[in-house]
Coordinates of C-alpha atoms and ligand atoms in Angstrom, one line a residue:
M913 CA 66.1 132.2 101.7
A914 CA 68.2 135.2 100.9
R915 CA 68.8 136.4 97.4
P916 CA 72.4 136.7 96.2
S917 CA 71.9 140.5 96.3
E918 CA 71.6 140.3 100.0
L919 CA 75.0 138.7 100.3
R920 CA 77.4 140.3 102.7
K921 CA 80.2 142.0 100.9
R922 CA 82.9 139.6 101.7
T923 CA 80.9 136.6 100.8
R924 CA 79.9 138.1 97.5
S925 CA 83.3 139.1 96.5
I926 CA 84.7 135.7 96.9
V927 CA 81.8 134.1 95.1
E928 CA 82.0 136.5 92.3
D929 CA 85.7 136.2 92.1
V930 CA 85.4 132.5 91.7
I931 CA 82.6 132.7 89.2
Q932 CA 84.5 135.2 87.1
S933 CA 87.8 133.5 87.0
S934 CA 88.5 131.1 84.2
P935 CA 87.2 127.6 84.6
S936 CA 90.6 126.2 85.2
K937 CA 91.4 128.8 87.7
R938 CA 88.1 128.3 89.4
L939 CA 88.8 124.7 89.8
R940 CA 92.2 125.1 91.2
R941 CA 90.9 127.6 93.7
C942 CA 88.2 125.3 94.8
R943 CA 90.5 122.5 95.0
L944 CA 93.0 124.5 97.1
A945 CA 90.3 125.5 99.4
S946 CA 89.0 122.0 99.9
V947 CA 92.4 120.6 100.2
S948 CA 93.5 122.8 103.0
F949 CA 90.1 122.5 104.5
N950 CA 91.4 120.7 107.5
D951 CA 94.0 118.3 108.6
E952 CA 92.2 115.3 107.4
N953 CA 92.7 116.3 103.8
Q954 CA 95.4 113.8 103.2
D955 CA 92.7 111.2 103.0
P956 CA 91.9 110.6 99.4
D957 CA 88.6 109.2 100.4
Y958 CA 87.6 112.5 101.8
D959 CA 86.9 114.3 98.6
I960 CA 85.3 111.4 97.0
D961 CA 82.9 110.8 99.7
E962 CA 82.1 114.4 99.9
N963 CA 81.1 114.3 96.3
D964 CA 78.9 111.4 97.1
I965 CA 77.2 113.1 99.9
D966 CA 76.5 116.1 97.8
N967 CA 75.1 113.9 95.2
D968 CA 72.9 112.0 97.6
S969 CA 71.4 114.9 99.2
E970 CA 70.8 116.8 96.1
G971 CA 68.4 119.6 96.9
E972 CA 69.0 119.5 100.6
E973 CA 70.2 122.5 102.2
V974 CA 72.4 121.1 104.8
L975 CA 75.4 120.4 102.7
K976 CA 75.2 123.3 100.5
E977 CA 76.9 125.9 102.5
P978 CA 78.5 128.7 100.8
S979 CA 82.1 128.0 100.1
P980 CA 83.5 131.0 102.0
R981 CA 83.4 128.7 105.0
K982 CA 86.1 126.6 103.4
F983 CA 88.2 129.6 102.6
K984 CA 88.0 130.7 106.1
R985 CA 88.8 127.4 107.6
S986 CA 91.7 126.8 105.4
Q987 CA 93.5 129.7 107.0
S988 CA 92.8 128.9 110.5
Q989 CA 93.6 125.3 110.3
T990 CA 96.7 125.1 108.2
S991 CA 98.8 125.5 111.3
L992 CA 97.1 122.5 112.8
K993 CA 97.9 120.5 109.8
S994 CA 101.6 121.1 109.9
N995 CA 101.7 120.1 113.5
P996 CA 100.4 116.6 114.0
V997 CA 100.3 115.8 117.7
T998 CA 100.9 112.2 117.4
P999 CA 103.2 110.5 114.9
S1000 CA 101.1 110.1 111.9
A1001 CA 100.9 106.6 110.5
P1002 CA 98.3 106.9 107.9
R1003 CA 97.5 104.0 105.6
H1004 CA 99.6 103.5 102.6
R1005 CA 97.5 105.2 100.1
D1006 CA 96.9 108.1 102.3
V1007 CA 100.5 108.9 102.5
L1008 CA 101.8 108.0 99.2
G1009 CA 100.0 110.9 97.8
S1010 CA 101.0 114.2 99.3
Y1011 CA 99.2 115.8 96.5
P1012 CA 95.8 117.5 96.5
S1013 CA 93.2 114.8 97.0
T1014 CA 91.1 115.8 94.1
P1015 CA 92.8 114.8 90.8
R1016 CA 94.1 117.8 89.0
H1017 CA 92.1 116.9 85.9
A1018 CA 88.7 116.5 87.4
V1019 CA 87.5 118.9 84.9
M1020 CA 84.1 117.6 84.6
S1021 CA 83.0 118.3 88.1
A1022 CA 83.1 122.0 87.2
G1023 CA 79.3 122.0 87.0
K1024 CA 79.0 120.5 90.4
L1025 CA 81.5 122.8 91.9
F1026 CA 79.8 125.7 90.4
K1027 CA 76.5 124.6 91.9
R1028 CA 78.1 124.3 95.3
L1029 CA 79.5 127.7 95.2
T1030 CA 76.1 129.2 94.7
P1031 CA 75.3 130.3 98.2
Q1032 CA 72.0 128.8 99.2
S1033 CA 72.0 130.4 102.6
P1034 CA 74.5 133.2 102.6
L1035 CA 73.3 134.5 105.9
T1036 CA 74.3 131.5 107.8
P1037 CA 77.2 132.6 109.8
T1038 CA 79.3 129.7 108.8
T1039 CA 82.4 131.4 109.9
I1040 CA 81.5 131.2 113.6
Q1041 CA 82.9 128.2 115.3
T1042 CA 80.3 126.2 116.9
V1043 CA 80.6 123.7 119.7
Y1044 CA 80.7 121.0 117.1
H1045 CA 84.2 122.1 116.2
Q1046 CA 85.6 120.5 119.4
A1047 CA 83.8 117.3 118.6
R1048 CA 85.1 117.2 115.1
Q1049 CA 88.6 117.8 116.4
L1050 CA 88.3 114.6 118.4
F1051 CA 88.2 112.6 115.3
A1052 CA 90.6 114.6 113.2
R1053 CA 93.6 112.9 111.8
G1054 CA 96.5 113.2 114.1
A1055 CA 94.3 114.1 117.0
E1056 CA 95.7 113.2 120.4
P1057 CA 94.2 109.9 121.2
G1058 CA 93.9 110.7 124.9
Q1059 CA 93.5 107.7 127.0
L1060 CA 93.6 104.6 124.9
V1061 CA 90.5 102.4 125.3
G1062 CA 90.8 98.7 125.6
R1063 CA 93.6 96.5 124.3
E1064 CA 94.5 95.5 127.8
A1065 CA 96.1 92.2 126.9
E1066 CA 98.3 93.9 124.2
R1067 CA 99.2 96.6 126.7
E1068 CA 100.2 94.1 129.2
Q1069 CA 102.4 92.1 126.8
L1070 CA 104.1 95.3 125.7
T1071 CA 104.8 96.5 129.2
T1072 CA 106.1 93.2 130.3
F1073 CA 108.4 93.2 127.3
L1074 CA 109.6 96.7 127.7
D1075 CA 110.2 96.3 131.4
R1076 CA 113.6 94.8 130.3
V1077 CA 114.9 98.3 129.6
S1078 CA 116.0 98.6 133.1
T1079 CA 117.6 95.2 133.3
S1080 CA 121.2 94.4 132.7
S1081 CA 120.5 92.7 129.4
P1082 CA 117.9 94.9 127.8
G1083 CA 118.3 93.7 124.2
G1084 CA 115.4 92.2 122.4
C1085 CA 112.9 92.7 119.7
M1086 CA 109.1 92.5 119.2
Y1087 CA 107.2 92.2 116.0
I1088 CA 103.8 93.9 116.1
S1089 CA 101.4 93.3 113.2
G1090 CA 97.9 94.0 112.3
P1091 CA 95.8 95.7 109.6
P1092 CA 95.7 99.5 109.4
G1093 CA 93.7 101.4 112.0
T1094 CA 93.9 98.9 114.7
G1095 CA 95.8 101.1 117.1
K1096 CA 99.3 99.7 116.7
S1097 CA 101.0 103.0 116.3
A1098 CA 98.9 104.7 118.9
M1099 CA 99.5 102.0 121.5
I1100 CA 103.2 101.6 120.9
T1101 CA 104.0 105.3 120.9
N1102 CA 101.9 105.7 124.0
I1103 CA 103.7 103.0 126.0
A1104 CA 107.1 103.6 124.5
K1105 CA 106.9 107.2 125.6
T1106 CA 106.6 106.3 129.3
Y1107 CA 109.7 104.1 129.0
S1108 CA 111.7 106.6 127.0
E1109 CA 111.3 109.0 129.9
Q1110 CA 113.2 106.7 132.2
E1111 CA 116.7 107.6 133.0
G1112 CA 119.4 106.1 130.8
V1113 CA 117.0 105.3 128.0
R1114 CA 117.3 106.9 124.6
S1115 CA 114.5 106.3 122.2
A1116 CA 113.8 106.8 118.6
Y1117 CA 110.7 106.5 116.5
V1118 CA 111.2 106.0 112.8
N1119 CA 108.3 105.7 110.3
C1120 CA 109.7 103.7 107.5
M1121 CA 107.3 105.1 105.0
S1122 CA 109.8 107.8 104.1
I1123 CA 112.9 105.6 104.1
K1124 CA 114.4 105.3 100.7
S1125 CA 117.4 103.0 101.2
S1126 CA 119.3 101.1 103.7
K1127 CA 121.7 104.0 104.1
D1128 CA 118.7 106.2 104.6
L1129 CA 117.4 103.9 107.3
Y1130 CA 120.7 103.9 109.2
Q1131 CA 121.1 107.7 108.9
T1132 CA 117.6 108.4 109.9
L1133 CA 118.0 106.2 112.9
L1134 CA 121.2 107.9 114.0
T1135 CA 119.5 111.3 113.6
A1136 CA 116.5 110.2 115.6
L1137 CA 118.8 109.0 118.3
G1138 CA 120.3 112.5 118.5
E1139 CA 123.5 111.8 116.6
D1140 CA 124.4 113.5 113.4
G1141 CA 124.3 110.9 110.7
S1142 CA 123.6 112.9 107.7
D1143 CA 127.1 112.9 106.1
L1144 CA 128.1 109.4 107.0
S1145 CA 128.5 106.7 104.4
E1146 CA 126.5 103.5 104.9
A1147 CA 129.4 101.7 106.4
E1148 CA 130.2 104.5 108.8
A1149 CA 126.6 104.8 109.9
I1150 CA 126.5 101.1 110.6
S1151 CA 129.6 101.2 112.7
S1152 CA 128.4 104.2 114.6
L1153 CA 125.1 102.5 115.4
Q1154 CA 126.9 99.3 116.3
K1155 CA 129.2 101.2 118.7
M1156 CA 126.2 102.7 120.4
F1157 CA 124.2 99.5 120.7
F1158 CA 127.1 97.4 121.9
S1159 CA 128.8 99.9 124.2
K1160 CA 130.8 98.2 127.0
A1161 CA 130.7 101.2 129.2
K1162 CA 128.6 100.7 132.3
S1163 CA 127.0 104.0 132.0
S1164 CA 125.9 103.5 128.4
A1165 CA 122.3 104.0 127.6
T1166 CA 119.7 101.6 126.5
Y1167 CA 118.2 102.2 123.1
L1168 CA 114.5 101.9 122.5
V1169 CA 113.9 102.0 118.8
T1170 CA 110.4 101.8 117.2
L1171 CA 110.3 101.1 113.5
D1172 CA 106.8 101.8 112.3
E1173 CA 105.3 100.6 108.9
I1174 CA 108.2 98.3 108.2
D1175 CA 106.2 97.0 105.2
H1176 CA 107.8 99.9 103.3
I1177 CA 111.4 98.8 103.7
L1178 CA 110.7 95.3 102.6
T1179 CA 110.8 96.4 99.1
L1180 CA 114.3 97.7 99.7
D1181 CA 117.3 95.7 100.7
L1182 CA 116.1 93.6 103.6
E1183 CA 119.6 93.3 105.0
S1184 CA 119.3 96.5 107.0
L1185 CA 116.2 95.2 108.7
Y1186 CA 117.7 91.8 109.4
R1187 CA 120.8 93.6 110.8
L1188 CA 118.7 95.6 113.2
F1189 CA 116.8 92.5 114.4
E1190 CA 120.1 90.7 114.7
W1191 CA 121.7 93.4 116.7
S1192 CA 118.8 93.5 119.1
L1193 CA 119.0 89.8 119.7
A1194 CA 122.8 89.7 120.1
K1195 CA 124.3 89.1 123.4
S1196 CA 125.2 92.3 125.4
S1197 CA 123.0 94.3 123.1
K1198 CA 121.6 97.5 124.3
L1199 CA 119.0 97.7 121.6
L1200 CA 115.4 97.1 122.2
L1201 CA 113.6 97.0 118.9
L1202 CA 109.9 97.3 118.2
G1203 CA 108.9 96.6 114.6
I1204 CA 105.4 97.5 113.5
A1205 CA 103.9 96.1 110.3
N1206 CA 100.5 96.6 108.7
A1207 CA 100.5 93.8 106.2
L1208 CA 100.0 90.4 107.5
D1209 CA 101.5 88.6 104.6
L1210 CA 104.6 90.5 105.5
T1211 CA 104.7 88.2 108.5
D1212 CA 104.6 85.2 106.2
R1213 CA 107.4 86.5 104.1
F1214 CA 109.6 88.1 106.6
L1215 CA 109.4 86.1 109.8
P1216 CA 110.4 82.7 108.2
R1217 CA 113.5 84.4 106.9
L1218 CA 114.3 85.8 110.3
K1219 CA 113.7 82.5 111.9
S1220 CA 116.0 80.8 109.4
K1221 CA 118.7 83.1 110.7
N1222 CA 117.6 82.0 114.2
L1223 CA 116.2 85.4 115.0
K1224 CA 112.9 85.0 116.8
P1225 CA 111.2 88.2 117.8
E1226 CA 108.4 88.2 120.3
L1227 CA 105.1 88.5 118.4
L1228 CA 102.2 90.7 119.1
P1229 CA 99.3 90.6 116.7
F1230 CA 96.6 93.4 116.7
L1231 CA 93.3 92.0 115.6
P1232 CA 90.8 94.4 113.9
Y1233 CA 88.5 96.1 116.4
T1234 CA 85.1 94.6 117.0
A1235 CA 82.0 96.7 116.8
A1236 CA 81.8 96.9 120.6
Q1237 CA 85.4 98.1 120.8
V1238 CA 84.9 100.7 118.1
K1239 CA 81.7 101.9 119.8
N1240 CA 83.5 102.1 123.1
I1241 CA 86.3 104.2 121.7
I1242 CA 84.0 106.7 120.0
I1243 CA 81.8 107.0 123.1
T1244 CA 84.8 107.6 125.3
R1245 CA 86.1 110.3 123.1
L1246 CA 82.8 112.1 122.9
K1247 CA 82.2 111.9 126.6
S1248 CA 85.6 113.6 127.2
L1249 CA 83.8 116.8 126.1
M1250 CA 81.3 116.6 128.9
P1251 CA 81.8 118.6 132.0
E1252 CA 82.8 116.6 135.1
G1253 CA 80.1 114.7 136.7
Q1254 CA 78.0 114.5 133.6
E1255 CA 79.9 111.8 131.8
G1256 CA 76.8 109.6 131.6
F1257 CA 75.6 111.5 128.6
V1258 CA 77.0 111.0 125.1
P1259 CA 77.1 114.3 123.4
F1260 CA 77.0 115.2 119.7
I1261 CA 76.3 111.7 118.3
H1262 CA 73.4 109.6 119.4
P1263 CA 74.5 106.3 120.9
A1264 CA 72.3 104.4 118.4
A1265 CA 74.1 106.2 115.6
I1266 CA 77.5 105.3 117.0
E1267 CA 76.3 101.7 117.2
L1268 CA 75.4 101.8 113.6
C1269 CA 78.7 103.3 112.6
S1270 CA 80.7 100.8 114.6
R1271 CA 78.9 97.9 113.1
K1272 CA 79.4 99.1 109.6
V1273 CA 83.0 99.7 110.1
S1274 CA 83.7 96.4 111.9
S1275 CA 81.9 94.5 109.2
Q1276 CA 84.2 96.0 106.6
T1277 CA 87.8 96.4 107.7
G1278 CA 87.6 97.2 111.4
D1279 CA 89.7 100.3 110.6
L1280 CA 89.1 102.8 113.3
R1281 CA 90.1 105.7 111.0
R1282 CA 87.2 104.9 108.8
A1283 CA 84.9 105.1 111.8
F1284 CA 86.4 108.4 112.7
E1285 CA 85.9 109.7 109.2
I1286 CA 82.2 108.8 109.4
C1287 CA 81.8 110.5 112.7
R1288 CA 83.4 113.7 111.3
R1289 CA 81.0 113.7 108.4
A1290 CA 78.0 113.0 110.6
L1291 CA 79.1 116.0 112.8
D1292 CA 79.4 118.2 109.7
L1293 CA 75.9 117.3 108.7
V1294 CA 74.3 117.9 112.1
E1295 CA 76.2 121.1 112.5
A1296 CA 75.1 122.4 109.1
E1297 CA 71.5 121.5 110.0
T1298 CA 71.8 123.2 113.3
R1299 CA 73.2 126.3 111.7
S1300 CA 70.4 126.7 109.3
K1301 CA 67.8 126.0 111.9
H1302 CA 69.2 128.7 114.2
E1303 CA 69.3 131.1 111.4
E1304 CA 65.7 130.4 110.5
E1305 CA 64.7 131.0 114.1
A1306 CA 66.8 134.1 114.3
R1307 CA 65.0 135.5 111.3
Q1308 CA 61.6 134.7 112.9
K1309 CA 62.7 136.3 116.1
F1310 CA 64.0 139.4 114.4
L1311 CA 60.7 139.9 112.5
Q1312 CA 58.8 139.5 115.7
L1313 CA 60.9 141.6 117.9
T1314 CA 61.7 144.5 115.7
P1315 CA 59.0 145.2 113.2
T1316 CA 59.3 148.9 113.8
K1317 CA 63.0 149.1 113.4
K1318 CA 63.0 148.1 109.9
P1319 CA 62.4 151.5 108.3
L1320 CA 64.9 152.9 110.7
G1321 CA 67.5 150.5 109.4
E1322 CA 66.6 151.6 106.0
N1323 CA 67.3 155.2 106.9
I1324 CA 70.6 154.5 108.4
N1325 CA 72.0 152.2 105.9
G1326 CA 70.0 153.0 102.9
N1327 CA 69.6 149.3 102.7
S1328 CA 67.1 147.6 104.9
A1329 CA 68.3 144.1 103.8
G1330 CA 71.8 144.9 105.0
G1331 CA 70.6 146.0 108.4
S1332 CA 68.4 143.0 109.0
T1333 CA 71.1 140.7 107.7
R1334 CA 73.4 142.0 110.3
S1335 CA 70.9 141.6 113.1
V1336 CA 69.8 138.2 112.1
F1337 CA 73.5 137.3 111.8
Q1338 CA 74.0 138.6 115.4
I1339 CA 71.1 136.7 116.8
T1340 CA 72.2 133.5 115.0
T1341 CA 75.7 133.9 116.2
A1342 CA 74.5 134.4 119.8
S1343 CA 72.3 131.4 119.8
L1344 CA 74.9 129.2 118.1
K1345 CA 77.4 130.3 120.6
A1346 CA 75.1 129.4 123.4
L1347 CA 75.1 125.8 122.4
T1348 CA 77.0 123.4 124.7
A1349 CA 77.9 119.7 124.5
E1350 CA 74.7 119.0 126.5
T1351 CA 72.4 121.1 124.4
A1352 CA 73.7 120.7 120.9
P1353 CA 71.5 118.5 118.7
R1354 CA 73.1 115.1 118.2
A1355 CA 73.8 113.3 114.9
S1356 CA 71.1 110.7 114.5
I1357 CA 70.9 107.4 112.7
G1358 CA 69.5 109.3 109.8
H1359 CA 72.6 111.4 109.6
L1360 CA 74.8 108.4 109.9
N1361 CA 72.9 106.6 107.1
K1362 CA 73.3 109.6 104.9
V1363 CA 77.0 109.6 105.5
T1364 CA 77.5 105.9 105.0
A1365 CA 75.1 105.5 102.1
A1366 CA 77.6 106.6 99.6
A1367 CA 80.4 104.4 100.7
F1368 CA 78.5 101.4 101.7
S1369 CA 75.5 101.3 99.6
N1370 CA 74.9 98.7 96.9
G1371 CA 73.7 101.1 94.4
T1372 CA 76.6 100.7 92.0
T1373 CA 75.1 102.8 89.3
Q1374 CA 74.6 105.6 91.8
R1375 CA 78.1 105.4 93.0
L1376 CA 79.4 105.4 89.4
K1377 CA 77.4 108.4 88.7
A1378 CA 79.0 110.3 91.5
L1379 CA 82.5 109.7 90.3
N1380 CA 84.6 112.4 88.7
L1381 CA 86.1 112.0 85.3
Q1382 CA 89.5 110.7 86.4
Q1383 CA 87.9 108.2 88.7
K1384 CA 85.8 107.0 85.9
A1385 CA 88.8 107.0 83.6
A1386 CA 90.8 104.8 86.1
L1387 CA 87.9 102.4 86.4
C1388 CA 87.4 102.2 82.7
S1389 CA 91.1 101.5 82.2
L1390 CA 90.9 98.7 84.7
V1391 CA 87.9 97.2 83.0
A1392 CA 89.4 97.7 79.6
Y1393 CA 92.6 95.9 80.8
E1394 CA 90.6 93.0 82.2
N1395 CA 88.6 92.6 79.0
H1396 CA 91.8 92.7 77.1
I1397 CA 93.4 90.0 79.2
R1398 CA 90.3 87.9 79.0
T1399 CA 90.3 88.1 75.3
M1400 CA 93.9 87.2 75.2
A1401 CA 93.3 84.2 77.5
K1402 CA 90.5 82.9 75.3
G1403 CA 92.9 82.9 72.4
A1404 CA 95.4 81.0 74.4
S1405 CA 95.2 77.2 74.7
A1406 CA 94.8 76.8 78.4
P1407 CA 92.7 79.6 79.7
H1408 CA 92.1 78.3 83.2
T1409 CA 95.5 77.9 84.6
P1410 CA 96.1 79.7 87.8
S1411 CA 98.8 81.8 86.4
K1412 CA 96.3 83.2 84.0
S1413 CA 93.9 84.3 86.7
Q1414 CA 96.8 85.9 88.5
T1415 CA 97.7 88.0 85.6
M1416 CA 94.1 89.0 85.4
A1417 CA 94.5 91.3 88.3
P1418 CA 97.0 94.0 87.5
T1419 CA 99.1 95.6 90.2
I1420 CA 98.6 99.3 90.5
K1421 CA 101.9 99.9 88.7
I1422 CA 100.8 97.9 85.7
L1423 CA 97.4 99.5 85.7
F1424 CA 98.9 102.9 85.8
D1425 CA 101.0 102.1 82.7
K1426 CA 97.9 100.9 80.9
Y1427 CA 95.9 103.9 82.0
C1428 CA 98.6 106.2 80.7
K1429 CA 98.6 104.3 77.4
L1430 CA 94.8 104.5 77.1
C1431 CA 94.7 108.2 78.0
L1432 CA 97.5 109.2 75.7
R1433 CA 96.1 107.3 72.7
D1434 CA 94.7 110.1 70.6
S1435 CA 95.4 112.4 73.6
V1436 CA 92.0 111.7 75.0
L1437 CA 92.9 112.7 78.5
H1438 CA 95.9 114.1 80.3
P1439 CA 96.9 111.4 82.7
L1440 CA 97.4 111.9 86.4
S1441 CA 100.8 111.4 88.0
S1442 CA 101.3 108.0 89.5
S1443 CA 100.7 109.1 93.0
E1444 CA 97.5 110.9 92.1
F1445 CA 96.4 107.8 90.2
R1446 CA 97.1 105.7 93.3
E1447 CA 94.8 108.0 95.3
V1448 CA 92.1 107.8 92.7
V1449 CA 92.3 104.0 92.8
G1450 CA 92.2 104.1 96.6
S1451 CA 89.1 106.1 96.4
L1452 CA 87.5 103.6 94.1
E1453 CA 88.4 100.9 96.6
T1454 CA 86.8 102.8 99.4
L1455 CA 83.6 103.1 97.3
G1456 CA 83.7 99.4 96.7
L1457 CA 84.1 99.7 93.0
V1458 CA 87.4 98.0 92.8
N1459 CA 88.7 95.3 95.2
A1460 CA 92.1 94.3 96.4
V1461 CA 92.8 90.8 95.3
E1462 CA 95.2 88.3 96.6
G1463 CA 98.5 88.3 94.7
K1464 CA 99.0 84.6 94.4
T1465 CA 95.6 83.4 93.2
G1466 CA 94.0 86.5 92.0
S1467 CA 90.9 85.7 94.1
F1468 CA 88.9 88.3 95.8
I1469 CA 89.5 89.4 99.3
M1470 CA 86.2 89.4 101.0
P1471 CA 86.2 91.8 103.8
Q1472 CA 82.7 90.8 104.7
T1473 CA 83.7 87.4 105.8
P1474 CA 84.5 87.7 109.4
S1475 CA 87.1 85.0 109.5
K1476 CA 88.9 86.5 106.6
R1477 CA 88.4 90.1 107.6
G1478 CA 91.6 91.8 108.6
R1479 CA 93.7 88.8 107.8
K1480 CA 94.1 89.7 104.2
V1481 CA 92.7 93.1 103.7
A1482 CA 96.0 94.7 104.1
A1483 CA 97.8 91.9 102.3
A1484 CA 99.9 93.6 99.8
S1485 CA 100.7 97.2 99.8
G1486 CA 101.8 100.0 97.6
D1487 CA 102.5 99.2 94.0
E1488 CA 102.4 95.5 94.4
K1489 CA 98.8 95.4 95.4
R1490 CA 96.7 93.8 92.8
I1491 CA 93.2 95.1 92.1
A1492 CA 90.2 93.9 90.2
S1493 CA 87.0 95.8 89.3
C1494 CA 83.8 94.8 90.9
V1495 CA 81.3 96.5 88.6
G1496 CA 79.1 94.4 86.3
D1497 CA 79.2 94.9 82.6
K1498 CA 75.8 96.3 82.6
E1499 CA 76.6 98.9 85.2
M1500 CA 79.7 99.8 83.3
E1501 CA 77.6 100.8 80.4
S1502 CA 76.2 103.6 82.4
I1503 CA 79.6 105.0 83.3
A1504 CA 79.9 106.8 80.0
D1505 CA 76.8 108.8 80.5
G1506 CA 77.1 112.5 80.7
I1507 CA 80.2 114.7 80.3
G1508 CA 83.3 113.1 79.0
A1509 CA 81.4 110.2 77.6
D1510 CA 83.5 110.0 74.4
I1511 CA 86.7 110.0 76.4
L1512 CA 85.5 107.2 78.6
R1513 CA 84.2 105.2 75.7
T1514 CA 87.5 105.4 74.0
I1515 CA 89.3 104.3 77.1
L1516 CA 86.8 101.5 77.8
S1517 CA 87.2 100.2 74.3
G1518 CA 90.8 99.4 75.2
E1519 CA 92.0 99.8 71.6
A1520 CA 95.3 101.2 72.8
L1521 CA 96.1 97.9 74.5
D1522 CA 96.0 95.8 71.4
Ligands
ADP2551 N1 92.3 101.8 121.8 C1 92.2 103.0 121.3 N2 91.6 104.0 122.0 C2 91.5 105.2 121.4 N3 91.9 105.6 120.2 C3 92.5 104.6 119.5 C4 92.7 103.3 119.9 N4 93.3 102.6 119.0 C5 93.5 103.4 118.0 N5 93.0 104.7 118.2 C6 93.0 105.8 117.3 O1 92.7 105.3 116.0 C7 93.5 105.9 115.0 C8 94.3 104.8 114.2 O2 95.2 104.2 115.1 P1 96.7 103.9 114.7 O3 97.4 103.6 115.9 O4 97.2 104.9 113.8 O5 96.5 102.5 113.8 P2 97.5 101.6 113.1 O6 98.9 102.1 113.5 O7 97.3 100.3 113.6 O8 97.2 101.8 111.7 C9 94.4 106.9 115.7 O9 93.8 108.1 115.6 C10 94.3 106.4 117.2 O10 94.5 107.5 118.0
MG2552 MG1 100.3 102.8 112.2

């Protein structure tokens, strides 16, 4: 292992720079680096899990690459990030926070960050892109899905429905629902695209996530259809749209409109949504409307109201992917990297490892994005391992091949270490570059286990330990609030009424209020912004430390139960989602170990809530 003194110049300067800067600066820099690491950074789970992996594999070399890699990457990949190939339709919590994933105030992870910055293997040419890069890109957020695998029945129903664009009465609407990561957006955009290319069809795709009001919806729709709607009043926008959708002219176009993530406008004035569905179902309408929703309870709330207005859209549910389907999708993607004629081989990830990943994911939420995330991590692991292996081999080779050159190097450079470093670097680079999809070592079950251990393991204490201060603070706030409510309920006369159990589980909004209150009491901790907080809660959910509970009864959603899976996981969304802790009292005791213990104990005591 190389000494820090053998660092190449650039590496050293970055490291020193970071080390020398003030702690807060250092944090910010690291954060920036990790945030712009790649286009998956919007996923709040990312950072969290990364911490876990680090924690799990303490002492292992694979993950402890010198940070310069991150700095490098961030530059080369930012362009990718700003240019998603497919319309991005991330899950709610992914998108709600456009902020850096790691909470701003994760002060206490400084020690950890510092450790990671210490280059364990500075010679490893982490800046060279290996063949694994391509593989990882397959699973990146916003990656082109390529040929969609499976979902034949859904595809057929959609094409049959959309075939009406070329008929004389094209109007109609379809309501597509299913939990996140089941391929709704991918499938619908894929199919709608082929139809929108037909003559006389004008199409628009609107993701309702960013829609702020009815007026905004109408204006966005107009703009998406190529009209200038930005200065119009709501009434004007409505009448412009109406004119378009009900044009009597023979030559008038058919409008194919996709509204994705309509869950988000349900908290607004529903009239705009009703109006669009109404328009699409009206006689002589030229509007073909596809509405996509993630939350299934939306269907319960929204459809009856549509039906009461006698509006009956065609329904298309997307069920969560089964393990076999997930596996099939991953394998198909990986095989696309094999040269023609050799598609029999699955490169980069061993089929058994894919099987394991698929089963884990389908037993949880069936969210394909989760599976992709695991694949990316597994690829990172195997790549890092391969790098250090090649480096080791290169060093051996160098020693064997050029024992006599060493003094020479010393003469030329006045620094033998520098000379050998460069040559080892060159040999490593060459051997890494020589790797192909066929020859690159594959991620094994072992890698997969390592990746999933953090998120799926039952070791609650371990998972708690891996949290950063803000995650702990959020969890403590939740537990403090629950304790508070419980005490209140005991004092009340009828502690077991259903309404009580409902109020047990706070919505994220309520929890955020309580959290702020707890943090600000005696100024123990500077609270996060609400979107940062939501991300933190999201990460806790991913780690299985908090659970989404059903709004009405306050009972737990159990993603493990196959019959329930997917039906309710995505129940409520955004601020209305209710959550409950799933950490035992005993385990909670261990949360206040280590740095920030006082802060956490103060929050956990819940005094500020009284
Ligand atoms: N059948 C499929 N074949 C290949 N990739 C898929 C398939 N279904 C979904 N994906 C991929 O999974 C990810 C999540 O799908 P998406 O359509 O965004 O889910 P949803 O809109 O239901 O939340 C996307 O990256 C998409 O490309
Ligand atoms: Mg979607």
